[in-house]
Short mmCIF file of C-alpha atoms in Angstrom, two decimals:
data_model
loop_
_atom_site.label_atom_id
_atom_site.label_comp_id
_atom_site.label_asym_id
_atom_site.label_seq_id
_atom_site.Cartn_x
_atom_site.Cartn_y
_atom_site.Cartn_z
CA MET A 24 0.00 0.00 0.00
CA ALA A 25 2.77 2.43 0.96
CA SER A 26 4.78 1.62 -2.15
CA LEU A 27 1.70 2.10 -4.33
CA LEU A 28 1.07 5.50 -2.79
CA LEU A 29 4.69 6.52 -3.31
CA ASN A 30 4.51 5.46 -6.96
CA LEU A 31 1.39 7.57 -7.46
CA LEU A 32 3.03 10.59 -5.87
CA GLU A 33 6.43 10.18 -7.53
CA PRO A 34 5.70 12.57 -10.45
CA SER A 35 4.63 15.29 -7.99
CA VAL A 36 7.68 14.71 -5.82
CA LEU A 37 9.96 15.02 -8.86
CA LYS A 38 8.30 18.31 -9.84
CA VAL A 39 8.73 19.78 -6.36
CA GLU A 40 12.32 18.50 -6.24
CA SER A 41 13.07 20.20 -9.55
CA TRP A 42 11.39 23.40 -8.36
CA ILE A 43 13.50 23.42 -5.19
CA SER A 44 16.69 23.03 -7.20
CA ALA A 45 15.62 25.99 -9.33
CA ILE A 46 14.76 28.41 -6.49
CA ALA A 47 17.49 27.40 -4.04
CA ALA A 48 20.51 29.60 -3.51
CA ASP A 49 23.88 28.49 -4.82
CA VAL A 50 25.26 26.64 -1.80
CA PRO A 51 28.10 24.10 -1.61
CA VAL A 52 27.57 20.36 -1.41
CA GLU A 53 29.98 19.96 1.50
CA THR A 54 29.08 21.48 4.88
CA ASP A 55 31.47 23.91 6.53
CA TRP A 56 31.08 23.04 10.21
CA ALA A 57 33.22 26.00 11.32
CA GLN A 58 30.39 28.44 10.57
CA SER A 59 26.64 28.41 11.23
CA SER A 60 25.25 31.04 8.85
CA PHE A 61 25.33 29.51 5.39
CA GLY A 62 23.64 26.38 4.12
CA SER A 63 24.82 23.38 2.17
CA TRP A 64 23.24 20.39 0.44
CA TYR A 65 23.59 18.26 3.57
CA ASN A 66 20.11 17.03 2.64
CA LYS A 67 19.40 16.43 -1.02
CA PRO A 68 16.64 18.34 -2.87
CA ARG A 69 14.43 15.23 -2.69
CA GLN A 70 14.41 15.28 1.12
CA HIS A 71 13.49 18.97 1.09
CA ALA A 72 10.70 18.20 -1.39
CA LEU A 73 9.25 15.40 0.73
CA GLU A 74 9.21 17.57 3.85
CA LEU A 75 7.65 20.55 2.06
CA MET A 76 4.95 18.38 0.50
CA PHE A 77 3.91 16.19 3.41
CA LEU A 78 4.95 18.00 6.58
CA ALA A 79 3.81 21.44 5.42
CA SER A 80 0.38 20.07 4.42
CA LEU A 81 -0.02 18.31 7.76
CA TYR A 82 1.08 21.33 9.78
CA ALA A 83 -1.16 23.77 7.88
CA PHE A 84 -4.26 21.58 8.23
CA ALA A 85 -3.66 20.80 11.90
CA THR A 86 -2.97 24.45 12.80
CA PHE A 87 -6.22 25.54 11.18
CA MET A 88 -8.25 22.79 12.87
CA TYR A 89 -6.88 23.43 16.37
CA PHE A 90 -7.40 27.19 16.03
CA ARG A 91 -11.03 26.51 15.15
CA ARG A 92 -11.41 24.09 18.04
CA LEU A 93 -9.90 26.53 20.54
CA LEU A 94 -12.21 29.37 19.49
CA ARG A 95 -15.36 27.26 19.18
CA PRO A 96 -18.25 29.23 20.78
CA GLY A 97 -19.91 27.70 23.83
CA THR A 98 -16.84 26.01 25.27
CA GLU A 99 -15.32 26.88 28.65
CA THR A 100 -12.10 27.97 26.88
CA TYR A 101 -14.05 30.32 24.61
CA LYS A 102 -15.76 31.87 27.65
CA ARG A 103 -12.44 32.38 29.41
CA LEU A 104 -10.95 34.10 26.37
CA THR A 105 -13.92 36.31 25.49
CA GLN A 106 -15.19 37.25 28.98
CA PHE A 107 -11.84 38.15 30.52
CA ARG A 108 -11.23 41.73 31.62
CA PRO A 109 -7.79 42.76 32.93
CA PRO A 110 -8.03 43.74 36.61
CA CYS A 111 -5.57 46.64 36.37
CA ARG A 112 -3.37 48.64 34.03
CA ALA A 113 0.16 47.63 33.15
CA SER A 114 2.50 48.23 36.07
CA LEU A 115 5.81 50.07 35.92
CA SER A 116 7.54 46.67 36.08
CA GLU A 117 5.62 45.36 33.07
CA ARG A 118 6.37 48.51 31.11
CA GLY A 119 10.04 48.25 32.02
CA MET A 120 10.19 44.63 30.86
CA THR A 121 8.42 45.59 27.63
CA LEU A 122 10.98 48.35 27.03
CA ALA A 123 13.86 45.97 27.80
CA LEU A 124 12.51 43.42 25.31
CA ILE A 125 12.11 46.11 22.65
CA CYS A 126 15.68 47.34 23.19
CA SER A 127 17.09 43.82 23.09
CA LEU A 128 15.28 42.96 19.84
CA LEU A 129 16.32 46.29 18.27
CA LEU A 130 19.95 45.68 19.24
CA THR A 131 19.74 42.20 17.77
CA LEU A 132 18.29 43.66 14.56
CA THR A 133 21.09 46.25 14.44
CA HIS A 134 23.73 43.52 14.73
CA LYS A 135 22.01 41.51 11.98
CA ILE A 136 21.85 44.53 9.66
CA ILE A 137 25.53 45.39 10.15
CA ARG A 138 26.57 41.78 9.55
CA ASN A 139 24.15 41.35 6.62
CA ARG A 140 22.23 38.66 8.49
CA VAL A 141 18.76 40.25 8.66
CA TRP A 142 17.11 36.97 7.67
CA PHE A 143 18.26 35.56 11.01
CA MET A 144 15.69 37.70 12.77
CA LEU A 145 13.34 34.87 11.71
CA GLN A 146 15.12 32.51 14.09
CA PRO A 147 12.55 30.98 16.47
CA CYS A 148 13.86 32.69 19.62
CA HIS A 149 13.72 36.13 17.99
CA MET A 150 10.23 35.42 16.65
CA SER A 151 9.21 34.17 20.09
CA GLY A 152 10.36 37.55 21.40
CA VAL A 153 8.26 39.31 18.76
CA LEU A 154 5.27 37.12 19.70
CA LEU A 155 5.73 37.99 23.37
CA LEU A 156 6.12 41.68 22.56
CA PHE A 157 2.96 41.59 20.43
CA THR A 158 1.08 40.15 23.41
CA LEU A 159 2.45 42.82 25.75
CA VAL A 160 1.67 45.85 23.55
CA TYR A 161 -1.64 44.63 22.11
CA PRO A 162 -3.96 47.53 23.05
CA ASN A 163 -7.17 45.61 23.74
CA LYS A 164 -6.50 43.10 26.49
CA SER A 165 -10.21 42.19 26.51
CA SER A 166 -9.77 40.64 23.07
CA PRO A 167 -8.97 36.91 22.95
CA ILE A 168 -6.13 37.52 20.46
CA PRO A 169 -3.27 38.40 22.85
CA HIS A 170 -4.30 35.64 25.25
CA VAL A 171 -4.35 32.95 22.57
CA PHE A 172 -0.84 33.94 21.53
CA PHE A 173 0.31 34.10 25.15
CA ASN A 174 -0.86 30.54 25.77
CA ILE A 175 0.87 29.39 22.60
CA TYR A 176 4.02 31.08 23.88
CA LEU A 177 3.85 29.31 27.26
CA HIS A 178 4.77 26.11 25.40
CA LEU A 179 7.74 27.73 23.61
CA GLN A 180 10.01 28.70 26.50
CA TRP A 181 12.07 25.53 26.20
CA GLY A 182 13.71 27.13 23.15
CA ALA A 183 15.21 29.91 25.27
CA LEU A 184 16.39 27.35 27.83
CA ALA A 185 18.01 25.27 25.08
CA ALA A 186 19.74 28.36 23.64
CA LEU A 187 21.14 29.24 27.08
CA ALA A 188 22.21 25.66 27.76
CA PHE A 189 23.84 25.18 24.33
CA PRO A 190 24.67 28.68 23.03
CA ASP A 191 25.85 28.82 19.41
CA LEU A 192 28.30 31.75 19.55
CA ARG A 193 30.54 30.70 16.68
CA GLU A 194 30.17 33.97 14.74
CA HIS A 195 29.72 36.51 17.55
CA SER A 196 32.30 39.26 17.15
CA MET A 197 30.54 42.60 17.65
CA ILE A 198 30.44 44.65 20.85
CA GLY A 199 27.51 43.63 23.02
CA GLU A 200 26.47 40.77 20.76
CA THR A 201 27.14 37.94 23.18
CA PHE A 202 25.80 39.90 26.17
CA ASN A 203 22.59 40.70 24.29
CA PHE A 204 22.24 37.06 23.26
CA PHE A 205 22.02 36.02 26.90
CA ALA A 206 19.95 39.08 27.90
CA GLU A 207 17.34 38.39 25.24
CA HIS A 208 16.94 34.73 26.17
CA VAL A 209 16.73 35.52 29.89
CA LEU A 210 13.97 38.03 29.12
CA LEU A 211 12.12 35.35 27.15
CA LEU A 212 12.02 33.30 30.35
CA VAL A 213 11.43 36.02 32.96
CA VAL A 214 8.83 38.21 31.22
CA PRO A 215 6.11 35.53 30.84
CA VAL A 216 6.51 34.60 34.50
CA TYR A 217 5.78 38.21 35.46
CA MET A 218 2.84 38.24 33.03
CA ILE A 219 1.36 35.26 34.87
CA TYR A 220 1.98 37.00 38.20
CA SER A 221 0.27 40.20 37.03
CA ARG A 222 -3.09 38.46 36.36
CA ARG A 223 -3.47 40.63 33.25
CA TYR A 224 -3.26 37.66 30.91
CA VAL A 225 -5.42 34.57 30.67
CA VAL A 226 -3.62 31.35 31.50
CA LEU A 227 -5.71 28.54 30.09
CA PRO A 228 -5.67 25.18 31.89
CA LYS A 229 -3.17 22.75 30.44
CA SER A 230 -4.78 20.79 27.64
CA LYS A 231 -3.88 18.71 24.64
CA GLU A 232 -5.75 21.15 22.38
CA VAL A 233 -3.50 24.11 23.23
CA LEU A 234 -0.44 21.84 23.23
CA PHE A 235 -1.19 20.63 19.71
CA LEU A 236 -2.03 24.15 18.53
CA SER A 237 1.29 25.42 19.83
CA PHE A 238 3.19 22.52 18.30
CA PHE A 239 1.56 22.62 14.87
CA SER A 240 1.70 26.42 14.54
CA TYR A 241 5.38 26.30 15.58
CA SER A 242 5.99 23.54 13.04
CA PHE A 243 4.09 25.38 10.30
CA PHE A 244 6.29 28.41 10.87
CA HIS A 245 9.30 26.14 10.26
CA THR A 246 7.90 24.17 7.33
CA PRO A 247 7.09 25.71 4.92
CA LEU A 248 7.75 29.36 5.94
CA LEU A 249 11.23 29.23 7.46
CA HIS A 250 12.19 26.29 5.23
CA LEU A 251 11.46 28.13 1.99
CA THR A 252 13.08 31.35 3.24
CA SER A 253 16.19 29.39 4.10
CA LEU A 254 16.33 27.69 0.70
CA ILE A 255 15.92 30.94 -1.22
CA SER A 256 18.29 33.04 0.92
CA GLY A 257 20.96 30.39 1.33
CA PHE A 258 21.13 31.00 5.08
CA ASN A 259 20.94 28.05 7.46
CA LEU A 260 17.97 29.44 9.39
CA ASN A 261 17.41 27.29 12.48
CA TYR A 262 19.34 24.49 10.75
CA MET A 263 16.97 24.09 7.81
CA TRP A 264 19.93 23.31 5.52
CA ALA A 265 22.18 21.36 7.89
CA PRO A 266 22.15 20.37 11.58
CA PRO A 267 24.44 21.80 14.24
CA PRO A 268 27.60 19.70 14.75
CA ILE A 269 26.07 17.53 17.47
CA LYS A 270 26.93 13.85 17.18
CA ILE A 271 23.46 12.46 17.85
CA LEU A 272 21.93 14.70 15.15
CA LEU A 273 24.65 13.85 12.65
CA ARG A 274 23.93 10.16 13.17
CA LEU A 275 20.32 10.72 12.11
CA GLY A 276 21.38 11.79 8.62
CA PRO A 277 18.59 13.25 6.44
CA LEU A 278 15.94 12.60 9.11
CA TYR A 279 17.46 14.98 11.67
CA ARG A 280 14.75 17.62 11.15
CA VAL A 281 11.89 15.16 11.56
CA VAL A 282 13.40 13.95 14.82
CA MET A 283 13.92 17.55 15.96
CA TYR A 284 10.18 18.17 15.52
CA GLY A 285 9.48 15.16 17.73
CA VAL A 286 11.93 16.39 20.37
CA ALA A 287 10.31 19.84 20.21
CA PHE A 288 6.91 18.29 20.95
CA VAL A 289 8.28 16.52 24.03
CA PHE A 290 9.90 19.72 25.31
CA LYS A 291 6.68 21.68 24.72
CA PHE A 292 4.83 19.16 26.83
CA VAL A 293 7.42 19.35 29.61
CA THR A 294 7.50 23.16 29.49
CA ARG A 295 3.74 23.69 29.82
CA PHE A 296 2.55 20.62 31.71
CA ILE A 297 5.39 20.54 34.25
CA CYS A 298 7.37 23.81 34.39
CA VAL A 299 4.51 26.30 33.92
CA GLU A 300 2.24 24.22 36.18
CA ALA A 301 4.91 24.31 38.88
CA ILE A 302 5.07 28.12 38.56
CA LEU A 303 1.28 28.36 38.84
CA MET A 304 1.29 26.18 41.96
CA LEU A 305 4.24 27.77 43.77
CA MET A 306 4.23 31.44 42.77
CA PRO A 307 1.85 33.81 44.61
CA LEU A 308 -0.13 35.99 42.22
CA LYS A 309 -0.47 39.74 42.38
CA LYS A 310 -3.17 40.98 44.76
CA ILE A 311 -6.29 42.16 42.97
CA PRO A 312 -6.91 45.90 43.39
CA ILE A 313 -9.76 46.77 45.74
CA VAL A 314 -12.50 48.99 44.34
CA LYS A 315 -14.73 50.97 46.68
CA ASP A 316 -18.41 51.05 45.77
CA ASN A 317 -19.47 54.61 46.72
CA SER A 318 -23.16 53.90 46.20
CA ASN A 319 -23.48 51.84 49.36
CA ASN A 320 -20.04 52.44 50.96
CA LYS A 321 -19.05 48.83 50.49
CA ILE A 322 -15.67 47.54 49.40
CA LYS A 323 -15.64 44.96 46.65
CA SER A 324 -12.90 42.90 45.08
CA LYS A 325 -12.49 43.65 41.42
CA LYS A 326 -13.41 40.62 39.34
CA ILE A 327 -11.06 39.16 36.79
#
């Protein structure tokens, strides 16, 4: 059955493979492991074609379906997202963290522009920072939009932890570049914790629906969006051309990216279902402001 299906799809695979060869940048066949910026044909065009055809289709369909399921009217999740009202305005601490994140991302962009590496702003950690910043500055906190993105983000923090644990600093040479690398990734971990503490953002209960939405939207960003950008630009964006020089990944050969998606899913589960849950259990939340009802001289707690 599988062989029959492959035979039926072979003409389409060949067309996509030929198309990839036509649009791809001129990169070498051999991988230069001393640098991390430029790609190589570590994987053949056929492997790229198979991933773009099958993985991209799966990720696009699943992302759409889980978005629809999350925002289905009548569910408890839908009520939480649409009936929420922030209990207070952004504090000075939240504004300071927002400013720090903006400055860090702008400094990163400046370094990328000077080094002619602007495409690397699409790296997942930088885009996670943009996603977090979008949530922070979104003007209408009563809208479900910032809260959906915030709950997607709560599954993504493992990426910042991985970057801090295994920093790839092979090409850092500019003043402040390495410092900002660590500052940005620390902010990606600290800021969402404060956002939870502030009570200004909905934290949905852990669920497989939000887990799968986060995973499939993350994967769809990689394949096809980041994958195609990497092929056209010639830059090895988040290792779309070749893996980092880690023995276990090199042993996987052409399947290293597929395995990395599986590992990402496991880490997303651990991040949200264990780490974030531990924070919710152990960290005291900000006290809700007290509002005095002048009509009957009673004091009421402001509802969230």
